[in-house]
PDB file of N, CA and C in Angstrom:
ATOM      1  N   UNK A   1      -8.037  18.721  -5.293  1.00 63.00           N
ATOM      2  CA  UNK A   1      -8.281  17.748  -4.241  1.00 63.00           C
ATOM      3  C   UNK A   1      -7.096  17.769  -3.277  1.00 63.00           C
ATOM      4  N   UNK A   2      -7.367  18.088  -2.037  1.00 91.00           N
ATOM      5  CA  UNK A   2      -6.307  18.136  -1.030  1.00 91.00           C
ATOM      6  C   UNK A   2      -6.648  17.183   0.109  1.00 91.00           C
ATOM      7  N   UNK A   3      -5.827  17.202   1.138  1.00 94.00           N
ATOM      8  CA  UNK A   3      -6.030  16.302   2.262  1.00 94.00           C
ATOM      9  C   UNK A   3      -6.450  17.041   3.510  1.00 94.00           C
ATOM     10  N   UNK A   4      -7.018  16.274   4.435  1.00 96.00           N
ATOM     11  CA  UNK A   4      -7.434  16.823   5.723  1.00 96.00           C
ATOM     12  C   UNK A   4      -7.326  15.717   6.773  1.00 96.00           C
ATOM     13  N   UNK A   5      -6.758  16.053   7.929  1.00 97.00           N
ATOM     14  CA  UNK A   5      -6.694  15.108   9.038  1.00 97.00           C
ATOM     15  C   UNK A   5      -7.945  15.265   9.890  1.00 97.00           C
ATOM     16  N   UNK A   6      -8.577  14.159  10.215  1.00 97.00           N
ATOM     17  CA  UNK A   6      -9.694  14.146  11.161  1.00 97.00           C
ATOM     18  C   UNK A   6      -9.208  13.475  12.435  1.00 97.00           C
ATOM     19  N   UNK A   7      -9.096  14.256  13.508  1.00 97.00           N
ATOM     20  CA  UNK A   7      -8.701  13.761  14.825  1.00 97.00           C
ATOM     21  C   UNK A   7      -9.965  13.430  15.587  1.00 97.00           C
ATOM     22  N   UNK A   8     -10.055  12.188  16.096  1.00 97.00           N
ATOM     23  CA  UNK A   8     -11.295  11.794  16.763  1.00 97.00           C
ATOM     24  C   UNK A   8     -11.038  10.826  17.897  1.00 97.00           C
ATOM     25  N   UNK A   9     -12.077  10.658  18.708  1.00 95.00           N
ATOM     26  CA  UNK A   9     -12.041   9.679  19.801  1.00 95.00           C
ATOM     27  C   UNK A   9     -12.413   8.314  19.247  1.00 95.00           C
ATOM     28  N   UNK A  10     -11.834   7.297  19.850  1.00 87.00           N
ATOM     29  CA  UNK A  10     -12.191   5.916  19.562  1.00 87.00           C
ATOM     30  C   UNK A  10     -12.310   5.243  20.919  1.00 87.00           C
ATOM     31  N   UNK A  11     -13.520   5.255  21.460  1.00 91.00           N
ATOM     32  CA  UNK A  11     -13.715   4.786  22.830  1.00 91.00           C
ATOM     33  C   UNK A  11     -13.029   5.759  23.777  1.00 91.00           C
ATOM     34  N   UNK A  12     -12.111   5.244  24.596  1.00 94.00           N
ATOM     35  CA  UNK A  12     -11.372   6.109  25.527  1.00 94.00           C
ATOM     36  C   UNK A  12     -10.050   6.580  24.926  1.00 94.00           C
ATOM     37  N   UNK A  13      -9.794   6.192  23.678  1.00 97.00           N
ATOM     38  CA  UNK A  13      -8.533   6.549  23.037  1.00 97.00           C
ATOM     39  C   UNK A  13      -8.770   7.538  21.898  1.00 97.00           C
ATOM     40  N   UNK A  14      -7.680   7.907  21.230  1.00 98.00           N
ATOM     41  CA  UNK A  14      -7.717   8.881  20.148  1.00 98.00           C
ATOM     42  C   UNK A  14      -7.047   8.299  18.918  1.00 98.00           C
ATOM     43  N   UNK A  15      -7.479   8.758  17.757  1.00 97.00           N
ATOM     44  CA  UNK A  15      -6.880   8.323  16.497  1.00 97.00           C
ATOM     45  C   UNK A  15      -7.155   9.389  15.450  1.00 97.00           C
ATOM     46  N   UNK A  16      -6.546   9.219  14.283  1.00 97.00           N
ATOM     47  CA  UNK A  16      -6.817  10.146  13.193  1.00 97.00           C
ATOM     48  C   UNK A  16      -6.879   9.408  11.870  1.00 97.00           C
ATOM     49  N   UNK A  17      -7.582  10.028  10.933  1.00 97.00           N
ATOM     50  CA  UNK A  17      -7.616   9.588   9.545  1.00 97.00           C
ATOM     51  C   UNK A  17      -7.129  10.735   8.682  1.00 97.00           C
ATOM     52  N   UNK A  18      -6.375  10.413   7.655  1.00 97.00           N
ATOM     53  CA  UNK A  18      -6.049  11.379   6.613  1.00 97.00           C
ATOM     54  C   UNK A  18      -7.003  11.085   5.467  1.00 97.00           C
ATOM     55  N   UNK A  19      -7.826  12.077   5.153  1.00 96.00           N
ATOM     56  CA  UNK A  19      -8.858  11.899   4.129  1.00 96.00           C
ATOM     57  C   UNK A  19      -8.623  12.828   2.950  1.00 96.00           C
ATOM     58  N   UNK A  20      -9.149  12.420   1.813  1.00 92.00           N
ATOM     59  CA  UNK A  20      -9.196  13.290   0.650  1.00 92.00           C
ATOM     60  C   UNK A  20     -10.357  14.245   0.833  1.00 92.00           C
ATOM     61  N   UNK A  21     -10.090  15.528   0.723  1.00 84.00           N
ATOM     62  CA  UNK A  21     -11.191  16.486   0.850  1.00 84.00           C
ATOM     63  C   UNK A  21     -12.074  16.464  -0.391  1.00 84.00           C
ATOM     64  N   UNK A  22     -11.578  15.865  -1.470  1.00 83.00           N
ATOM     65  CA  UNK A  22     -12.361  15.782  -2.694  1.00 83.00           C
ATOM     66  C   UNK A  22     -13.493  14.778  -2.605  1.00 83.00           C
ATOM     67  N   UNK A  23     -13.163  13.537  -2.227  1.00 87.00           N
ATOM     68  CA  UNK A  23     -14.187  12.484  -2.189  1.00 87.00           C
ATOM     69  C   UNK A  23     -14.441  11.934  -0.779  1.00 87.00           C
ATOM     70  N   UNK A  24     -13.735  12.470   0.217  1.00 87.00           N
ATOM     71  CA  UNK A  24     -13.940  12.036   1.592  1.00 87.00           C
ATOM     72  C   UNK A  24     -13.367  10.669   1.921  1.00 87.00           C
ATOM     73  N   UNK A  25     -12.656  10.080   0.985  1.00 90.00           N
ATOM     74  CA  UNK A  25     -12.109   8.743   1.176  1.00 90.00           C
ATOM     75  C   UNK A  25     -10.944   8.767   2.161  1.00 90.00           C
ATOM     76  N   UNK A  26     -10.928   7.793   3.070  1.00 94.00           N
ATOM     77  CA  UNK A  26      -9.821   7.655   4.023  1.00 94.00           C
ATOM     78  C   UNK A  26      -8.629   7.045   3.286  1.00 94.00           C
ATOM     79  N   UNK A  27      -7.508   7.753   3.308  1.00 94.00           N
ATOM     80  CA  UNK A  27      -6.307   7.287   2.632  1.00 94.00           C
ATOM     81  C   UNK A  27      -5.332   6.650   3.624  1.00 94.00           C
ATOM     82  N   UNK A  28      -5.302   7.168   4.864  1.00 97.00           N
ATOM     83  CA  UNK A  28      -4.363   6.684   5.879  1.00 97.00           C
ATOM     84  C   UNK A  28      -5.047   6.717   7.241  1.00 97.00           C
ATOM     85  N   UNK A  29      -4.850   5.665   8.029  1.00 96.00           N
ATOM     86  CA  UNK A  29      -5.447   5.558   9.361  1.00 96.00           C
ATOM     87  C   UNK A  29      -4.338   5.337  10.383  1.00 96.00           C
ATOM     88  N   UNK A  30      -4.457   5.992  11.519  1.00 96.00           N
ATOM     89  CA  UNK A  30      -3.452   5.860  12.572  1.00 96.00           C
ATOM     90  C   UNK A  30      -3.759   4.688  13.489  1.00 96.00           C
ATOM     91  N   UNK A  31      -2.804   4.425  14.373  1.00 92.00           N
ATOM     92  CA  UNK A  31      -3.030   3.529  15.493  1.00 92.00           C
ATOM     93  C   UNK A  31      -3.893   4.261  16.521  1.00 92.00           C
ATOM     94  N   UNK A  32      -4.230   3.595  17.600  1.00 94.00           N
ATOM     95  CA  UNK A  32      -4.957   4.229  18.702  1.00 94.00           C
ATOM     96  C   UNK A  32      -3.938   4.798  19.688  1.00 94.00           C
ATOM     97  N   UNK A  33      -4.202   5.998  20.170  1.00 96.00           N
ATOM     98  CA  UNK A  33      -3.325   6.663  21.133  1.00 96.00           C
ATOM     99  C   UNK A  33      -4.071   6.837  22.453  1.00 96.00           C
ATOM    100  N   UNK A  34      -3.323   6.801  23.557  1.00 96.00           N
ATOM    101  CA  UNK A  34      -3.955   6.925  24.875  1.00 96.00           C
ATOM    102  C   UNK A  34      -4.310   8.362  25.204  1.00 96.00           C
ATOM    103  N   UNK A  35      -3.628   9.328  24.562  1.00 96.00           N
ATOM    104  CA  UNK A  35      -3.935  10.730  24.839  1.00 96.00           C
ATOM    105  C   UNK A  35      -4.112  11.497  23.531  1.00 96.00           C
ATOM    106  N   UNK A  36      -4.865  12.569  23.602  1.00 97.00           N
ATOM    107  CA  UNK A  36      -5.058  13.437  22.449  1.00 97.00           C
ATOM    108  C   UNK A  36      -3.724  14.040  22.012  1.00 97.00           C
ATOM    109  N   UNK A  37      -2.904  14.408  22.986  1.00 97.00           N
ATOM    110  CA  UNK A  37      -1.598  14.995  22.689  1.00 97.00           C
ATOM    111  C   UNK A  37      -0.738  14.028  21.868  1.00 97.00           C
ATOM    112  N   UNK A  38      -0.766  12.748  22.197  1.00 96.00           N
ATOM    113  CA  UNK A  38      -0.001  11.759  21.440  1.00 96.00           C
ATOM    114  C   UNK A  38      -0.545  11.604  20.023  1.00 96.00           C
ATOM    115  N   UNK A  39      -1.859  11.669  19.863  1.00 96.00           N
ATOM    116  CA  UNK A  39      -2.451  11.597  18.527  1.00 96.00           C
ATOM    117  C   UNK A  39      -2.041  12.809  17.691  1.00 96.00           C
ATOM    118  N   UNK A  40      -2.019  13.977  18.320  1.00 97.00           N
ATOM    119  CA  UNK A  40      -1.569  15.184  17.613  1.00 97.00           C
ATOM    120  C   UNK A  40      -0.099  15.065  17.212  1.00 97.00           C
ATOM    121  N   UNK A  41       0.702  14.442  18.064  1.00 96.00           N
ATOM    122  CA  UNK A  41       2.108  14.199  17.732  1.00 96.00           C
ATOM    123  C   UNK A  41       2.211  13.216  16.567  1.00 96.00           C
ATOM    124  N   UNK A  42       1.289  12.256  16.503  1.00 96.00           N
ATOM    125  CA  UNK A  42       1.249  11.319  15.381  1.00 96.00           C
ATOM    126  C   UNK A  42       0.963  12.034  14.068  1.00 96.00           C
ATOM    127  N   UNK A  43       0.043  12.990  14.086  1.00 97.00           N
ATOM    128  CA  UNK A  43      -0.248  13.786  12.892  1.00 97.00           C
ATOM    129  C   UNK A  43       0.997  14.555  12.467  1.00 97.00           C
ATOM    130  N   UNK A  44       1.675  15.162  13.430  1.00 97.00           N
ATOM    131  CA  UNK A  44       2.908  15.902  13.128  1.00 97.00           C
ATOM    132  C   UNK A  44       3.956  14.976  12.516  1.00 97.00           C
ATOM    133  N   UNK A  45       4.032  13.750  12.993  1.00 97.00           N
ATOM    134  CA  UNK A  45       4.983  12.778  12.472  1.00 97.00           C
ATOM    135  C   UNK A  45       4.631  12.378  11.040  1.00 97.00           C
ATOM    136  N   UNK A  46       3.342  12.200  10.757  1.00 97.00           N
ATOM    137  CA  UNK A  46       2.923  11.905   9.382  1.00 97.00           C
ATOM    138  C   UNK A  46       3.347  13.046   8.463  1.00 97.00           C
ATOM    139  N   UNK A  47       3.075  14.274   8.875  1.00 97.00           N
ATOM    140  CA  UNK A  47       3.437  15.436   8.054  1.00 97.00           C
ATOM    141  C   UNK A  47       4.943  15.484   7.793  1.00 97.00           C
ATOM    142  N   UNK A  48       5.732  15.174   8.813  1.00 97.00           N
ATOM    143  CA  UNK A  48       7.191  15.243   8.696  1.00 97.00           C
ATOM    144  C   UNK A  48       7.768  14.114   7.849  1.00 97.00           C
ATOM    145  N   UNK A  49       7.175  12.927   7.931  1.00 97.00           N
ATOM    146  CA  UNK A  49       7.734  11.753   7.256  1.00 97.00           C
ATOM    147  C   UNK A  49       7.149  11.483   5.875  1.00 97.00           C
ATOM    148  N   UNK A  50       5.994  12.042   5.577  1.00 97.00           N
ATOM    149  CA  UNK A  50       5.294  11.757   4.319  1.00 97.00           C
ATOM    150  C   UNK A  50       6.112  12.011   3.051  1.00 97.00           C
ATOM    151  N   UNK A  51       6.939  13.055   2.991  1.00 97.00           N
ATOM    152  CA  UNK A  51       7.635  13.329   1.725  1.00 97.00           C
ATOM    153  C   UNK A  51       8.720  12.324   1.336  1.00 97.00           C
ATOM    154  N   UNK A  52       9.104  11.431   2.231  1.00 97.00           N
ATOM    155  CA  UNK A  52      10.281  10.594   2.007  1.00 97.00           C
ATOM    156  C   UNK A  52       9.937   9.166   1.593  1.00 97.00           C
ATOM    157  N   UNK A  53      10.430   8.765   0.408  1.00 95.00           N
ATOM    158  CA  UNK A  53      10.180   7.426  -0.130  1.00 95.00           C
ATOM    159  C   UNK A  53      10.552   6.321   0.851  1.00 95.00           C
ATOM    160  N   UNK A  54      11.660   6.505   1.560  1.00 96.00           N
ATOM    161  CA  UNK A  54      12.169   5.470   2.454  1.00 96.00           C
ATOM    162  C   UNK A  54      11.230   5.188   3.629  1.00 96.00           C
ATOM    163  N   UNK A  55      10.279   6.061   3.891  1.00 97.00           N
ATOM    164  CA  UNK A  55       9.363   5.895   5.029  1.00 97.00           C
ATOM    165  C   UNK A  55       8.159   5.014   4.692  1.00 97.00           C
ATOM    166  N   UNK A  56       8.036   4.619   3.426  1.00 98.00           N
ATOM    167  CA  UNK A  56       6.885   3.813   3.008  1.00 98.00           C
ATOM    168  C   UNK A  56       7.283   2.354   2.868  1.00 98.00           C
ATOM    169  N   UNK A  57       6.415   1.494   3.373  1.00 97.00           N
ATOM    170  CA  UNK A  57       6.610   0.065   3.207  1.00 97.00           C
ATOM    171  C   UNK A  57       5.436  -0.456   2.396  1.00 97.00           C
ATOM    172  N   UNK A  58       5.743  -1.064   1.260  1.00 98.00           N
ATOM    173  CA  UNK A  58       4.715  -1.586   0.359  1.00 98.00           C
ATOM    174  C   UNK A  58       4.460  -3.039   0.720  1.00 98.00           C
ATOM    175  N   UNK A  59       3.203  -3.338   1.059  1.00 97.00           N
ATOM    176  CA  UNK A  59       2.846  -4.658   1.569  1.00 97.00           C
ATOM    177  C   UNK A  59       1.668  -5.234   0.793  1.00 97.00           C
ATOM    178  N   UNK A  60       1.398  -6.510   1.049  1.00 96.00           N
ATOM    179  CA  UNK A  60       0.246  -7.175   0.455  1.00 96.00           C
ATOM    180  C   UNK A  60      -0.516  -7.880   1.568  1.00 96.00           C
ATOM    181  N   UNK A  61      -1.814  -7.617   1.645  1.00 94.00           N
ATOM    182  CA  UNK A  61      -2.672  -8.235   2.663  1.00 94.00           C
ATOM    183  C   UNK A  61      -2.855  -9.717   2.362  1.00 94.00           C
ATOM    184  N   UNK A  62      -3.367 -10.456   3.338  1.00 93.00           N
ATOM    185  CA  UNK A  62      -3.567 -11.897   3.171  1.00 93.00           C
ATOM    186  C   UNK A  62      -4.537 -12.217   2.033  1.00 93.00           C
ATOM    187  N   UNK A  63      -5.411 -11.265   1.689  1.00 94.00           N
ATOM    188  CA  UNK A  63      -6.345 -11.491   0.579  1.00 94.00           C
ATOM    189  C   UNK A  63      -5.768 -11.059  -0.771  1.00 94.00           C
ATOM    190  N   UNK A  64      -4.491 -10.635  -0.768  1.00 94.00           N
ATOM    191  CA  UNK A  64      -3.825 -10.266  -2.011  1.00 94.00           C
ATOM    192  C   UNK A  64      -3.901  -8.794  -2.357  1.00 94.00           C
ATOM    193  N   UNK A  65      -4.596  -7.989  -1.550  1.00 96.00           N
ATOM    194  CA  UNK A  65      -4.737  -6.561  -1.835  1.00 96.00           C
ATOM    195  C   UNK A  65      -3.486  -5.796  -1.428  1.00 96.00           C
ATOM    196  N   UNK A  66      -2.958  -4.976  -2.332  1.00 98.00           N
ATOM    197  CA  UNK A  66      -1.811  -4.152  -1.977  1.00 98.00           C
ATOM    198  C   UNK A  66      -2.212  -3.032  -1.009  1.00 98.00           C
ATOM    199  N   UNK A  67      -1.307  -2.687  -0.104  1.00 98.00           N
ATOM    200  CA  UNK A  67      -1.490  -1.543   0.785  1.00 98.00           C
ATOM    201  C   UNK A  67      -0.112  -1.067   1.204  1.00 98.00           C
ATOM    202  N   UNK A  68      -0.054   0.019   1.963  1.00 98.00           N
ATOM    203  CA  UNK A  68       1.238   0.505   2.427  1.00 98.00           C
ATOM    204  C   UNK A  68       1.126   1.012   3.854  1.00 98.00           C
ATOM    205  N   UNK A  69       2.294   1.084   4.498  1.00 98.00           N
ATOM    206  CA  UNK A  69       2.386   1.740   5.805  1.00 98.00           C
ATOM    207  C   UNK A  69       3.346   2.913   5.658  1.00 98.00           C
ATOM    208  N   UNK A  70       3.119   3.920   6.490  1.00 98.00           N
ATOM    209  CA  UNK A  70       4.037   5.053   6.600  1.00 98.00           C
ATOM    210  C   UNK A  70       4.706   4.917   7.958  1.00 98.00           C
ATOM    211  N   UNK A  71       6.026   4.948   7.959  1.00 96.00           N
ATOM    212  CA  UNK A  71       6.791   4.707   9.178  1.00 96.00           C
ATOM    213  C   UNK A  71       7.581   5.943   9.584  1.00 96.00           C
ATOM    214  N   UNK A  72       7.751   6.100  10.892  1.00 94.00           N
ATOM    215  CA  UNK A  72       8.593   7.164  11.429  1.00 94.00           C
ATOM    216  C   UNK A  72      10.055   6.782  11.246  1.00 94.00           C
ATOM    217  N   UNK A  73      10.949   7.693  11.558  1.00 92.00           N
ATOM    218  CA  UNK A  73      12.384   7.424  11.399  1.00 92.00           C
ATOM    219  C   UNK A  73      12.849   6.242  12.244  1.00 92.00           C
ATOM    220  N   UNK A  74      12.149   5.973  13.356  1.00 92.00           N
ATOM    221  CA  UNK A  74      12.520   4.843  14.215  1.00 92.00           C
ATOM    222  C   UNK A  74      11.895   3.528  13.754  1.00 92.00           C
ATOM    223  N   UNK A  75      11.183   3.550  12.622  1.00 91.00           N
ATOM    224  CA  UNK A  75      10.579   2.344  12.072  1.00 91.00           C
ATOM    225  C   UNK A  75       9.163   2.077  12.552  1.00 91.00           C
ATOM    226  N   UNK A  76       8.685   2.845  13.530  1.00 93.00           N
ATOM    227  CA  UNK A  76       7.332   2.644  14.050  1.00 93.00           C
ATOM    228  C   UNK A  76       6.307   3.048  12.990  1.00 93.00           C
ATOM    229  N   UNK A  77       5.275   2.213  12.825  1.00 96.00           N
ATOM    230  CA  UNK A  77       4.202   2.512  11.879  1.00 96.00           C
ATOM    231  C   UNK A  77       3.363   3.665  12.433  1.00 96.00           C
ATOM    232  N   UNK A  78       3.203   4.723  11.644  1.00 95.00           N
ATOM    233  CA  UNK A  78       2.395   5.870  12.072  1.00 95.00           C
ATOM    234  C   UNK A  78       1.109   5.988  11.264  1.00 95.00           C
ATOM    235  N   UNK A  79       0.984   5.188  10.212  1.00 97.00           N
ATOM    236  CA  UNK A  79      -0.249   5.183   9.435  1.00 97.00           C
ATOM    237  C   UNK A  79      -0.312   3.978   8.532  1.00 97.00           C
ATOM    238  N   UNK A  80      -1.535   3.466   8.335  1.00 97.00           N
ATOM    239  CA  UNK A  80      -1.778   2.328   7.454  1.00 97.00           C
ATOM    240  C   UNK A  80      -2.781   2.765   6.400  1.00 97.00           C
ATOM    241  N   UNK A  81      -2.493   2.425   5.164  1.00 96.00           N
ATOM    242  CA  UNK A  81      -3.376   2.825   4.074  1.00 96.00           C
ATOM    243  C   UNK A  81      -4.591   1.917   3.981  1.00 96.00           C
ATOM    244  N   UNK A  82      -5.505   2.329   3.121  1.00 93.00           N
ATOM    245  CA  UNK A  82      -6.610   1.470   2.729  1.00 93.00           C
ATOM    246  C   UNK A  82      -6.043   0.343   1.864  1.00 93.00           C
ATOM    247  N   UNK A  83      -6.853  -0.641   1.538  1.00 94.00           N
ATOM    248  CA  UNK A  83      -6.467  -1.673   0.577  1.00 94.00           C
ATOM    249  C   UNK A  83      -6.748  -1.150  -0.819  1.00 94.00           C
ATOM    250  N   UNK A  84      -5.860  -1.481  -1.731  1.00 96.00           N
ATOM    251  CA  UNK A  84      -5.990  -1.017  -3.107  1.00 96.00           C
ATOM    252  C   UNK A  84      -6.281  -2.183  -4.044  1.00 96.00           C
ATOM    253  N   UNK A  85      -6.824  -1.846  -5.206  1.00 95.00           N
ATOM    254  CA  UNK A  85      -7.193  -2.858  -6.196  1.00 95.00           C
ATOM    255  C   UNK A  85      -5.996  -3.310  -7.025  1.00 95.00           C
ATOM    256  N   UNK A  86      -4.913  -2.528  -7.015  1.00 96.00           N
ATOM    257  CA  UNK A  86      -3.728  -2.868  -7.813  1.00 96.00           C
ATOM    258  C   UNK A  86      -2.505  -2.178  -7.219  1.00 96.00           C
ATOM    259  N   UNK A  87      -1.324  -2.625  -7.641  1.00 96.00           N
ATOM    260  CA  UNK A  87      -0.103  -1.975  -7.179  1.00 96.00           C
ATOM    261  C   UNK A  87      -0.006  -0.557  -7.745  1.00 96.00           C
ATOM    262  N   UNK A  88      -0.553  -0.329  -8.933  1.00 96.00           N
ATOM    263  CA  UNK A  88      -0.568   1.020  -9.507  1.00 96.00           C
ATOM    264  C   UNK A  88      -1.405   1.956  -8.638  1.00 96.00           C
ATOM    265  N   UNK A  89      -2.563   1.478  -8.199  1.00 95.00           N
ATOM    266  CA  UNK A  89      -3.421   2.288  -7.324  1.00 95.00           C
ATOM    267  C   UNK A  89      -2.702   2.579  -6.007  1.00 95.00           C
ATOM    268  N   UNK A  90      -1.958   1.589  -5.483  1.00 96.00           N
ATOM    269  CA  UNK A  90      -1.191   1.805  -4.250  1.00 96.00           C
ATOM    270  C   UNK A  90      -0.133   2.884  -4.475  1.00 96.00           C
ATOM    271  N   UNK A  91       0.564   2.842  -5.594  1.00 97.00           N
ATOM    272  CA  UNK A  91       1.567   3.862  -5.914  1.00 97.00           C
ATOM    273  C   UNK A  91       0.926   5.243  -5.975  1.00 97.00           C
ATOM    274  N   UNK A  92      -0.259   5.323  -6.560  1.00 95.00           N
ATOM    275  CA  UNK A  92      -0.975   6.591  -6.618  1.00 95.00           C
ATOM    276  C   UNK A  92      -1.332   7.077  -5.217  1.00 95.00           C
ATOM    277  N   UNK A  93      -1.694   6.138  -4.325  1.00 95.00           N
ATOM    278  CA  UNK A  93      -1.993   6.488  -2.934  1.00 95.00           C
ATOM    279  C   UNK A  93      -0.777   7.055  -2.220  1.00 95.00           C
ATOM    280  N   UNK A  94       0.371   6.440  -2.417  1.00 97.00           N
ATOM    281  CA  UNK A  94       1.608   6.926  -1.807  1.00 97.00           C
ATOM    282  C   UNK A  94       1.936   8.322  -2.329  1.00 97.00           C
ATOM    283  N   UNK A  95       1.827   8.500  -3.629  1.00 97.00           N
ATOM    284  CA  UNK A  95       2.092   9.816  -4.221  1.00 97.00           C
ATOM    285  C   UNK A  95       1.149  10.866  -3.648  1.00 97.00           C
ATOM    286  N   UNK A  96      -0.112  10.493  -3.474  1.00 96.00           N
ATOM    287  CA  UNK A  96      -1.102  11.424  -2.924  1.00 96.00           C
ATOM    288  C   UNK A  96      -0.706  11.827  -1.498  1.00 96.00           C
ATOM    289  N   UNK A  97      -0.337  10.858  -0.659  1.00 97.00           N
ATOM    290  CA  UNK A  97       0.060  11.167   0.725  1.00 97.00           C
ATOM    291  C   UNK A  97       1.302  12.053   0.729  1.00 97.00           C
ATOM    292  N   UNK A  98       2.290  11.738  -0.109  1.00 97.00           N
ATOM    293  CA  UNK A  98       3.507  12.547  -0.167  1.00 97.00           C
ATOM    294  C   UNK A  98       3.189  13.990  -0.539  1.00 97.00           C
ATOM    295  N   UNK A  99       2.219  14.169  -1.412  1.00 96.00           N
ATOM    296  CA  UNK A  99       1.865  15.499  -1.903  1.00 96.00           C
ATOM    297  C   UNK A  99       1.006  16.275  -0.913  1.00 96.00           C
ATOM    298  N   UNK A 100       0.018  15.616  -0.304  1.00 96.00           N
ATOM    299  CA  UNK A 100      -1.004  16.333   0.455  1.00 96.00           C
ATOM    300  C   UNK A 100      -0.857  16.309   1.975  1.00 96.00           C
ATOM    301  N   UNK A 101      -0.235  15.272   2.541  1.00 97.00           N
ATOM    302  CA  UNK A 101      -0.154  15.178   4.005  1.00 97.00           C
ATOM    303  C   UNK A 101       0.617  16.324   4.654  1.00 97.00           C
ATOM    304  N   UNK A 102       1.765  16.759   4.092  1.00 97.00           N
ATOM    305  CA  UNK A 102       2.547  17.777   4.800  1.00 97.00           C
ATOM    306  C   UNK A 102       1.798  19.090   5.065  1.00 97.00           C
ATOM    307  N   UNK A 103       0.866  19.442   4.214  1.00 96.00           N
ATOM    308  CA  UNK A 103       0.165  20.727   4.385  1.00 96.00           C
ATOM    309  C   UNK A 103      -1.294  20.562   4.778  1.00 96.00           C
ATOM    310  N   UNK A 104      -1.718  19.327   5.072  1.00 96.00           N
ATOM    311  CA  UNK A 104      -3.121  19.083   5.404  1.00 96.00           C
ATOM    312  C   UNK A 104      -3.480  19.669   6.767  1.00 96.00           C
ATOM    313  N   UNK A 105      -4.597  20.405   6.831  1.00 96.00           N
ATOM    314  CA  UNK A 105      -5.050  20.924   8.119  1.00 96.00           C
ATOM    315  C   UNK A 105      -5.675  19.812   8.960  1.00 96.00           C
ATOM    316  N   UNK A 106      -5.822  20.055  10.238  1.00 97.00           N
ATOM    317  CA  UNK A 106      -6.456  19.102  11.153  1.00 97.00           C
ATOM    318  C   UNK A 106      -7.795  19.633  11.607  1.00 97.00           C
ATOM    319  N   UNK A 107      -8.810  18.787  11.523  1.00 96.00           N
ATOM    320  CA  UNK A 107     -10.113  19.094  12.080  1.00 96.00           C
ATOM    321  C   UNK A 107     -10.274  18.263  13.351  1.00 96.00           C
ATOM    322  N   UNK A 108     -10.476  18.928  14.474  1.00 97.00           N
ATOM    323  CA  UNK A 108     -10.603  18.256  15.765  1.00 97.00           C
ATOM    324  C   UNK A 108     -12.052  17.857  15.991  1.00 97.00           C
ATOM    325  N   UNK A 109     -12.325  16.568  15.924  1.00 97.00           N
ATOM    326  CA  UNK A 109     -13.674  16.043  16.100  1.00 97.00           C
ATOM    327  C   UNK A 109     -13.863  15.413  17.479  1.00 97.00           C
ATOM    328  N   UNK A 110     -12.915  15.666  18.397  1.00 93.00           N
ATOM    329  CA  UNK A 110     -12.998  15.046  19.718  1.00 93.00           C
ATOM    330  C   UNK A 110     -14.034  15.772  20.554  1.00 93.00           C
TER     331      UNK A 110
END
């Protein structure tokens, strides 16, 4: 099971999802970008920052569900995870992103 980035349009903007190629589940979602080039730069930033523990922020949603963000070196959020059922599941999600994001190919769906 590996990862794949899906680059797509969202209205007049662009965004990407990092998905598991095994089950198609979205593991990480980007912000909206005004240009395709900026979205592609966001994917490059995810690939560059994913291996580093310090780039992850472990959070809890208002409904109590654990999730995480992946941040660039400047602290900007470059991806938000799905909500998880437990902190263990969130840890597994982080490990998965660290392992699969750096080498994940991009499929351009724009």
